[in-house]
CSV table of C-alpha atoms in Angstrom, one decimal:
chain,number,residue,atom,x,y,z
D,589,UNK,CA,-35.4,-79.6,-45.0
D,590,UNK,CA,-34.1,-83.0,-43.8
D,591,UNK,CA,-36.6,-84.3,-43.9
D,592,UNK,CA,-37.7,-84.3,-47.1
D,593,UNK,CA,-35.9,-86.4,-50.6
D,594,UNK,CA,-34.6,-84.6,-53.0
D,595,UNK,CA,-32.1,-84.7,-55.5
D,596,UNK,CA,-29.4,-83.4,-53.8
D,597,UNK,CA,-29.4,-82.8,-50.7
D,598,UNK,CA,-26.5,-80.2,-51.3
D,599,UNK,CA,-28.5,-76.6,-51.9
D,600,UNK,CA,-31.9,-75.9,-52.9
D,601,UNK,CA,-31.9,-76.9,-56.5
D,602,UNK,CA,-28.8,-78.6,-58.0
D,603,UNK,CA,-26.9,-77.0,-60.9
D,604,UNK,CA,-26.0,-80.5,-62.9
D,605,UNK,CA,-26.8,-83.7,-63.0
D,606,UNK,CA,-25.8,-87.4,-64.5
D,607,UNK,CA,-29.5,-88.4,-65.4
D,608,UNK,CA,-31.3,-87.7,-68.9
D,609,UNK,CA,-33.3,-83.8,-68.6
D,610,UNK,CA,-36.5,-85.4,-68.9
D,611,UNK,CA,-35.8,-87.3,-65.3
D,612,UNK,CA,-34.2,-84.5,-64.0
D,613,UNK,CA,-37.2,-82.1,-64.9
D,614,UNK,CA,-39.4,-85.1,-63.0
D,615,UNK,CA,-38.0,-85.1,-60.5
D,616,UNK,CA,-37.8,-81.7,-59.8
D,617,UNK,CA,-41.0,-81.4,-60.2
D,618,UNK,CA,-42.4,-83.9,-58.5
D,619,UNK,CA,-40.3,-82.3,-55.3
D,620,UNK,CA,-41.4,-79.2,-56.2
D,621,UNK,CA,-45.4,-80.8,-56.1
D,622,UNK,CA,-44.1,-82.1,-52.7
D,623,UNK,CA,-43.0,-78.5,-51.3
D,624,UNK,CA,-46.3,-77.0,-51.8
D,625,UNK,CA,-48.5,-79.6,-50.6
D,626,UNK,CA,-46.1,-79.2,-47.4
D,627,UNK,CA,-46.5,-75.5,-47.6
D,628,UNK,CA,-42.9,-74.5,-48.4
D,629,UNK,CA,-44.3,-72.1,-50.6
D,630,UNK,CA,-40.7,-70.1,-51.4
D,631,UNK,CA,-38.9,-73.4,-51.9
D,632,UNK,CA,-41.3,-74.6,-54.3
D,633,UNK,CA,-41.9,-71.5,-56.7
D,634,UNK,CA,-38.0,-71.1,-56.2
D,635,UNK,CA,-37.6,-74.9,-57.8
D,636,UNK,CA,-40.2,-73.7,-60.7
D,637,UNK,CA,-38.0,-71.0,-61.0
D,638,UNK,CA,-35.2,-73.3,-61.7
D,639,UNK,CA,-37.0,-75.6,-63.6
D,640,UNK,CA,-38.5,-73.1,-66.1
D,641,UNK,CA,-34.8,-71.2,-66.9
D,642,UNK,CA,-33.7,-75.6,-67.8
D,643,UNK,CA,-37.0,-75.5,-70.0
D,644,UNK,CA,-38.8,-72.3,-70.3
D,645,UNK,CA,-41.6,-73.9,-72.3
D,646,UNK,CA,-41.9,-76.7,-69.8
D,647,UNK,CA,-46.3,-76.6,-68.8
D,648,UNK,CA,-46.1,-78.9,-66.3
D,649,UNK,CA,-44.0,-76.5,-64.0
D,650,UNK,CA,-46.3,-73.9,-65.5
D,651,UNK,CA,-49.2,-75.4,-64.1
D,652,UNK,CA,-47.9,-76.7,-60.9
D,653,UNK,CA,-46.9,-72.3,-60.1
D,654,UNK,CA,-50.9,-72.2,-61.3
D,655,UNK,CA,-51.4,-74.3,-58.5
D,656,UNK,CA,-48.9,-72.4,-56.1
D,657,UNK,CA,-51.1,-69.2,-56.3
D,658,UNK,CA,-53.9,-71.1,-54.0
D,659,UNK,CA,-51.6,-72.7,-51.6
D,660,UNK,CA,-50.5,-69.6,-50.7
D,661,UNK,CA,-53.6,-69.3,-49.2
D,662,UNK,CA,-53.6,-71.9,-47.2
D,663,UNK,CA,-50.6,-71.3,-46.0
D,664,UNK,CA,-51.2,-67.4,-45.2
D,665,UNK,CA,-54.2,-69.7,-43.2
D,666,UNK,CA,-56.7,-67.6,-44.8
D,667,UNK,CA,-60.4,-67.4,-44.0
D,668,UNK,CA,-62.1,-71.4,-44.0
D,669,UNK,CA,-58.4,-72.9,-45.7
D,670,UNK,CA,-57.3,-76.3,-44.2
D,671,UNK,CA,-53.7,-74.8,-43.9
D,672,UNK,CA,-51.3,-77.8,-43.6
D,673,UNK,CA,-48.3,-78.2,-41.7
D,674,UNK,CA,-45.5,-76.1,-41.9
D,675,UNK,CA,-42.2,-75.5,-41.4
D,676,UNK,CA,-41.3,-72.0,-39.1
D,677,UNK,CA,-40.4,-69.9,-42.6
D,678,UNK,CA,-43.3,-70.0,-45.2
D,679,UNK,CA,-45.7,-69.0,-42.3
D,680,UNK,CA,-43.9,-65.7,-42.8
D,681,UNK,CA,-44.4,-65.9,-46.2
D,682,UNK,CA,-47.4,-63.5,-45.5
D,683,UNK,CA,-46.6,-61.3,-48.9
D,684,UNK,CA,-47.7,-63.7,-51.2
D,685,UNK,CA,-50.6,-64.2,-50.3
D,686,UNK,CA,-51.8,-60.2,-50.5
D,687,UNK,CA,-51.9,-60.5,-54.1
D,688,UNK,CA,-54.3,-61.5,-56.6
D,689,UNK,CA,-53.9,-64.0,-59.3
D,690,UNK,CA,-52.7,-62.4,-62.1
D,691,UNK,CA,-50.5,-60.0,-60.2
D,692,UNK,CA,-49.0,-62.8,-58.1
D,693,UNK,CA,-48.2,-64.7,-61.3
D,694,UNK,CA,-46.7,-61.9,-63.1
D,695,UNK,CA,-44.0,-61.8,-59.4
D,696,UNK,CA,-43.9,-65.0,-59.9
D,697,UNK,CA,-42.1,-64.9,-63.9
D,698,UNK,CA,-40.3,-61.6,-62.9
D,699,UNK,CA,-38.1,-63.8,-59.9
D,700,UNK,CA,-34.9,-64.4,-60.1
D,701,UNK,CA,-33.1,-67.4,-57.8
D,702,UNK,CA,-29.4,-66.4,-56.7
D,703,UNK,CA,-26.9,-68.8,-54.8
D,704,UNK,CA,-24.4,-67.5,-52.1
D,705,UNK,CA,-21.3,-69.1,-50.3
D,706,UNK,CA,-21.2,-68.3,-46.4
D,707,UNK,CA,-19.7,-64.8,-45.8
D,708,UNK,CA,-20.7,-63.6,-49.1
D,709,UNK,CA,-22.3,-60.3,-48.9
D,710,UNK,CA,-25.8,-59.7,-51.0
D,711,UNK,CA,-26.1,-56.0,-50.2
D,712,UNK,CA,-23.9,-53.4,-49.4
D,713,UNK,CA,-24.8,-51.0,-46.4
D,714,UNK,CA,-24.9,-47.0,-48.2
D,715,UNK,CA,-25.0,-48.4,-51.5
D,716,UNK,CA,-28.4,-48.2,-53.5
D,717,UNK,CA,-30.8,-50.4,-53.3
D,718,UNK,CA,-32.0,-51.7,-56.7
D,719,UNK,CA,-33.8,-55.1,-55.1
D,720,UNK,CA,-35.8,-57.0,-52.3
D,721,UNK,CA,-34.9,-60.7,-51.6
D,722,UNK,CA,-37.0,-63.8,-50.4
D,723,UNK,CA,-34.8,-65.6,-48.3
D,724,UNK,CA,-35.5,-69.6,-50.4
D,725,UNK,CA,-32.7,-71.6,-47.6
D,726,UNK,CA,-30.0,-71.1,-45.5
D,727,UNK,CA,-29.8,-67.4,-43.2
D,728,UNK,CA,-28.6,-64.2,-43.4
D,729,UNK,CA,-26.2,-61.6,-40.4
D,730,UNK,CA,-27.4,-58.0,-41.0
D,731,UNK,CA,-24.3,-56.6,-40.4
D,732,UNK,CA,-24.6,-51.9,-39.6
D,733,UNK,CA,-21.7,-49.4,-39.2
D,734,UNK,CA,-23.0,-46.8,-36.7
D,735,UNK,CA,-21.7,-43.6,-35.7
D,736,UNK,CA,-18.5,-45.2,-34.2
D,737,UNK,CA,-17.8,-46.8,-36.9
D,738,UNK,CA,-17.5,-50.5,-34.9
D,739,UNK,CA,-19.2,-52.9,-37.4
D,740,UNK,CA,-22.0,-55.0,-35.3
D,741,UNK,CA,-24.8,-57.4,-36.3
D,742,UNK,CA,-28.7,-56.4,-35.5
D,743,UNK,CA,-29.7,-59.6,-36.8
D,744,UNK,CA,-30.5,-63.0,-38.2
D,745,UNK,CA,-33.2,-64.2,-40.5
D,746,UNK,CA,-33.9,-66.9,-42.0
D,747,UNK,CA,-35.7,-69.1,-44.2
D,748,UNK,CA,-39.0,-67.2,-45.4
D,749,UNK,CA,-37.5,-63.5,-44.8
D,750,UNK,CA,-37.9,-60.7,-47.2
D,751,UNK,CA,-35.1,-57.8,-47.1
D,752,UNK,CA,-34.4,-55.0,-48.8
D,753,UNK,CA,-37.8,-53.4,-49.9
D,754,UNK,CA,-37.1,-50.7,-47.4
D,755,UNK,CA,-34.2,-49.1,-49.6
D,756,UNK,CA,-36.5,-50.2,-53.2
D,757,UNK,CA,-39.0,-48.9,-51.7
D,758,UNK,CA,-38.6,-45.5,-50.0
D,759,UNK,CA,-35.8,-44.6,-52.0
D,760,UNK,CA,-32.8,-44.4,-49.3
D,761,UNK,CA,-29.1,-46.3,-49.4
D,762,UNK,CA,-29.2,-49.6,-47.8
D,763,UNK,CA,-28.9,-49.6,-44.2
D,764,UNK,CA,-27.5,-52.1,-43.8
D,765,UNK,CA,-25.5,-55.0,-45.1
D,766,UNK,CA,-26.3,-59.2,-45.5
D,767,UNK,CA,-24.8,-61.3,-45.2
D,768,UNK,CA,-24.9,-65.3,-46.2
D,769,UNK,CA,-24.3,-66.7,-42.8
D,770,UNK,CA,-24.7,-70.3,-44.3
D,771,UNK,CA,-24.8,-71.7,-47.9
D,772,UNK,CA,-28.3,-69.8,-48.6
D,773,UNK,CA,-30.7,-69.0,-51.7
D,774,UNK,CA,-32.6,-66.0,-52.4
D,775,UNK,CA,-35.3,-65.2,-54.9
D,776,UNK,CA,-34.3,-61.4,-55.6
D,777,UNK,CA,-37.2,-58.9,-57.2
D,778,UNK,CA,-35.2,-56.1,-59.2
D,779,UNK,CA,-36.6,-52.6,-59.3
D,780,UNK,CA,-37.0,-53.1,-63.2
D,781,UNK,CA,-39.1,-55.9,-63.0
D,782,UNK,CA,-41.1,-55.2,-60.2
D,783,UNK,CA,-41.6,-52.0,-62.2
D,784,UNK,CA,-43.0,-53.1,-65.1
D,785,UNK,CA,-44.9,-55.4,-63.4
D,786,UNK,CA,-46.4,-51.7,-61.3
D,787,UNK,CA,-47.6,-50.9,-64.8
D,788,UNK,CA,-49.0,-53.7,-65.5
D,789,UNK,CA,-50.8,-54.2,-61.7
D,790,UNK,CA,-50.3,-50.8,-59.9
D,791,UNK,CA,-51.7,-53.1,-56.7
D,792,UNK,CA,-48.4,-54.7,-56.3
D,793,UNK,CA,-46.9,-51.5,-55.7
D,794,UNK,CA,-50.5,-50.7,-52.9
D,795,UNK,CA,-49.2,-54.2,-51.4
D,796,UNK,CA,-46.0,-53.6,-50.9
D,797,UNK,CA,-46.1,-50.6,-49.7
D,798,UNK,CA,-48.2,-51.8,-47.0
D,799,UNK,CA,-45.9,-54.9,-46.0
D,800,UNK,CA,-43.0,-52.4,-45.7
D,801,UNK,CA,-45.5,-50.1,-43.6
D,802,UNK,CA,-46.7,-53.1,-40.6
D,803,UNK,CA,-43.2,-54.2,-41.0
D,804,UNK,CA,-41.8,-50.6,-40.1
D,805,UNK,CA,-44.7,-50.0,-37.4
D,806,UNK,CA,-44.9,-53.8,-35.5
D,807,UNK,CA,-41.2,-53.3,-35.3
D,808,UNK,CA,-41.0,-49.1,-33.5
D,809,UNK,CA,-44.3,-49.6,-31.5
D,810,UNK,CA,-43.0,-52.4,-29.9
D,811,UNK,CA,-39.7,-51.5,-28.9
D,812,UNK,CA,-40.3,-47.8,-28.8
D,813,UNK,CA,-40.2,-46.6,-24.6
D,814,UNK,CA,-43.2,-44.1,-24.9
D,815,UNK,CA,-45.4,-46.6,-27.3
D,816,UNK,CA,-45.4,-49.3,-25.2
D,817,UNK,CA,-47.1,-47.3,-23.1
D,818,UNK,CA,-49.9,-47.5,-25.5
D,819,UNK,CA,-52.9,-49.8,-25.1
D,820,UNK,CA,-53.4,-53.0,-28.0
D,821,UNK,CA,-56.6,-50.9,-29.8
D,822,UNK,CA,-54.8,-47.3,-29.4
D,823,UNK,CA,-51.4,-48.8,-31.2
D,824,UNK,CA,-53.6,-50.3,-34.0
D,825,UNK,CA,-55.1,-46.4,-34.1
D,826,UNK,CA,-51.7,-44.9,-34.1
D,827,UNK,CA,-50.2,-47.2,-36.9
D,828,UNK,CA,-53.0,-46.5,-39.2
D,829,UNK,CA,-52.0,-42.9,-38.9
D,830,UNK,CA,-48.9,-42.8,-38.9
D,831,UNK,CA,-47.2,-42.0,-42.2
D,832,UNK,CA,-44.1,-42.5,-43.7
D,833,UNK,CA,-42.0,-40.2,-45.8
D,834,UNK,CA,-38.0,-39.7,-46.7
D,835,UNK,CA,-35.8,-36.9,-46.9
D,836,UNK,CA,-32.6,-35.9,-47.8
D,837,UNK,CA,-29.5,-35.4,-46.4
D,838,UNK,CA,-29.7,-31.5,-46.2
D,839,UNK,CA,-33.1,-31.3,-45.7
D,840,UNK,CA,-34.5,-28.9,-42.4
D,841,UNK,CA,-36.8,-30.9,-40.8
D,842,UNK,CA,-38.0,-28.2,-38.4
D,843,UNK,CA,-37.3,-24.6,-38.2
D,844,UNK,CA,-36.7,-23.2,-35.2
D,845,UNK,CA,-39.8,-20.4,-34.7
D,846,UNK,CA,-41.7,-22.1,-37.0
D,847,UNK,CA,-44.6,-23.8,-36.5
D,848,UNK,CA,-44.4,-28.0,-36.0
D,849,UNK,CA,-46.8,-29.8,-37.6
D,850,UNK,CA,-46.5,-33.1,-36.8
D,851,UNK,CA,-44.8,-35.7,-33.8
D,852,UNK,CA,-41.9,-37.8,-35.7
D,853,UNK,CA,-40.0,-40.6,-34.9
D,854,UNK,CA,-36.6,-41.0,-36.7
D,855,UNK,CA,-37.1,-44.3,-38.3
D,856,UNK,CA,-33.1,-44.8,-40.2
D,857,UNK,CA,-30.4,-41.6,-40.5
D,858,UNK,CA,-29.3,-39.9,-38.8
D,859,UNK,CA,-30.2,-35.6,-37.8
D,860,UNK,CA,-29.1,-32.6,-35.9
D,861,UNK,CA,-30.5,-30.8,-33.9
D,862,UNK,CA,-29.1,-26.7,-34.0
D,863,UNK,CA,-30.0,-23.4,-32.1
D,864,UNK,CA,-30.1,-20.2,-34.0
D,865,UNK,CA,-29.2,-17.2,-32.4
D,866,UNK,CA,-29.6,-13.4,-33.4
D,867,UNK,CA,-26.1,-12.6,-33.7
D,868,UNK,CA,-25.8,-15.4,-36.4
D,869,UNK,CA,-23.9,-17.7,-34.3
D,870,UNK,CA,-25.9,-21.4,-34.4
D,871,UNK,CA,-25.3,-23.7,-31.4
D,872,UNK,CA,-25.3,-27.6,-31.5
D,873,UNK,CA,-27.3,-28.8,-28.8
D,874,UNK,CA,-27.9,-32.4,-30.1
D,875,UNK,CA,-27.0,-36.0,-31.7
D,876,UNK,CA,-30.6,-38.0,-32.7
D,877,UNK,CA,-30.2,-41.2,-34.0
D,878,UNK,CA,-33.3,-44.2,-34.9
D,879,UNK,CA,-35.3,-44.1,-32.6
D,880,UNK,CA,-35.7,-41.5,-31.7
D,881,UNK,CA,-38.8,-38.9,-31.2
D,882,UNK,CA,-39.1,-34.9,-32.4
D,883,UNK,CA,-41.7,-33.0,-32.0
D,884,UNK,CA,-42.6,-33.0,-28.7
D,885,UNK,CA,-41.9,-30.0,-27.4
D,886,UNK,CA,-44.2,-27.7,-30.0
D,887,UNK,CA,-47.2,-31.2,-29.1
D,888,UNK,CA,-46.7,-30.6,-25.2
D,889,UNK,CA,-46.7,-26.5,-24.5
D,890,UNK,CA,-48.1,-25.9,-27.9
D,891,UNK,CA,-44.8,-24.2,-29.0
D,892,UNK,CA,-43.2,-23.2,-32.3
D,893,UNK,CA,-40.2,-25.1,-33.4
D,894,UNK,CA,-37.2,-24.1,-30.4
D,895,UNK,CA,-35.0,-25.5,-32.7
D,896,UNK,CA,-33.5,-26.3,-35.8
D,897,UNK,CA,-34.0,-30.1,-37.0
D,898,UNK,CA,-32.1,-30.6,-39.9
D,899,UNK,CA,-31.1,-33.8,-41.8
D,900,UNK,CA,-27.7,-35.5,-41.5
D,901,UNK,CA,-27.8,-38.0,-43.6
D,902,UNK,CA,-30.6,-39.6,-46.0
D,903,UNK,CA,-33.5,-39.9,-43.5
D,904,UNK,CA,-37.0,-42.2,-43.0
D,905,UNK,CA,-39.4,-41.1,-40.9
D,906,UNK,CA,-42.7,-41.5,-39.2
D,907,UNK,CA,-45.0,-38.4,-38.1
D,908,UNK,CA,-48.4,-38.0,-36.7
D,909,UNK,CA,-50.0,-35.0,-37.7
D,910,UNK,CA,-51.7,-33.4,-34.3
D,911,UNK,CA,-54.9,-35.1,-34.5
D,912,UNK,CA,-53.9,-38.4,-34.9
D,913,UNK,CA,-51.6,-37.3,-31.7
D,914,UNK,CA,-55.3,-36.1,-29.6
D,915,UNK,CA,-56.9,-38.5,-30.7
D,916,UNK,CA,-54.7,-41.8,-29.8
D,917,UNK,CA,-52.0,-40.5,-27.2
D,918,UNK,CA,-53.4,-37.7,-24.9
D,919,UNK,CA,-55.7,-40.0,-22.5
D,920,UNK,CA,-53.3,-43.6,-22.7
D,921,UNK,CA,-51.9,-43.3,-19.0
D,922,UNK,CA,-48.0,-42.4,-19.1
D,923,UNK,CA,-47.7,-41.7,-22.3
D,924,UNK,CA,-48.0,-37.8,-21.6
D,925,UNK,CA,-45.9,-37.6,-18.5
D,926,UNK,CA,-43.5,-39.2,-21.2
D,927,UNK,CA,-43.9,-36.4,-23.8
D,928,UNK,CA,-44.0,-34.0,-20.7
D,929,UNK,CA,-40.8,-35.0,-19.7
D,930,UNK,CA,-38.9,-35.8,-22.3
D,931,UNK,CA,-39.2,-32.4,-23.8
D,932,UNK,CA,-38.6,-31.1,-20.4
D,933,UNK,CA,-35.3,-32.5,-20.1
D,934,UNK,CA,-34.6,-31.6,-23.6
D,935,UNK,CA,-35.5,-27.8,-22.9
D,936,UNK,CA,-33.3,-28.0,-19.6
D,937,UNK,CA,-30.1,-29.7,-20.9
D,938,UNK,CA,-30.2,-27.0,-23.9
D,939,UNK,CA,-31.1,-24.0,-21.6
D,940,UNK,CA,-27.6,-25.8,-20.0
D,941,UNK,CA,-25.9,-26.1,-23.5
D,942,UNK,CA,-26.3,-22.1,-24.5
D,943,UNK,CA,-25.3,-21.4,-21.0
D,944,UNK,CA,-21.8,-22.9,-21.6
D,945,UNK,CA,-22.2,-21.2,-25.5
D,946,UNK,CA,-22.2,-17.4,-24.2
D,947,UNK,CA,-18.9,-15.9,-25.3
D,948,UNK,CA,-17.9,-14.5,-21.9
D,949,UNK,CA,-17.9,-11.1,-22.0
D,950,UNK,CA,-21.3,-11.2,-23.8
D,951,UNK,CA,-24.8,-12.3,-23.3
D,952,UNK,CA,-27.0,-13.7,-25.2
D,953,UNK,CA,-30.9,-13.4,-25.9
D,954,UNK,CA,-32.1,-16.7,-27.4
């Protein structure tokens, strides 16, 4: 933003000024117009929201917001659009480009501009998720506390990035903490305001869920070693068939001896795999973490569940039914082999653990 003059270079929007109010609003309006022409959509929206905070009835700013509705299509590179020169942040703000005109303006009216100092926490891991955020300016650090207890940075997000929609839409606690890495301005959409928008415009929820689903699938299909073996067309087909589901802690995801309804990928959370003996004892077999696949033994061998999978924490999962597996996995080079190898390794590992768990002088009939 250093090449764009602003009333104050230290913040996205100044909080005070010695100029006359009319002059200040005029300057801000001209700046928002300039940012909109450059394709800096989130900055322009944030400044418009600040102007309307100072003067709610400022008609030129309301007209500018309506004009930004058309320009957002240019930012996303829509058909026939002559895309302006944009920086890397706004090009990622494709969520807005999926909304219709009325929906877009309703969302803009509900956004709240917030400013955070370096090191300040925006969301806290484990807390309820009641907002989603779009970064207007600055950057944030995404920090997680794995089972070992040592906090680690897993990502940095910058201008144009969205975060927080997972907890908001999936009703799971925040799965990471997000802290301002530098002075950062964000636009916040709270659950309460989102619910009011969805009552008037149900399509907004569909857009948000589609956006969230695509981000999850893109991450999973690129990072999982099995799905990386898929050809691009098969990966696209698989993405359309995956079902996103959330389950509270304590849910039995698979029940030993019962039919299995699909192949699962654990996106967030932790699961325990247990074997139930005929004498009533239970033997822990393994812990499943984020990115782990389960259900592959039933898929490859046609068996009922060989163990019980219990959600140890609130879990977010992707489920792929057997029909989709047959259509998109079985004819892919290397995929069946990888799933079979994983299933066989787990069966052998489980057999070894169960053998060790047999009481001395007794035998196990499991």
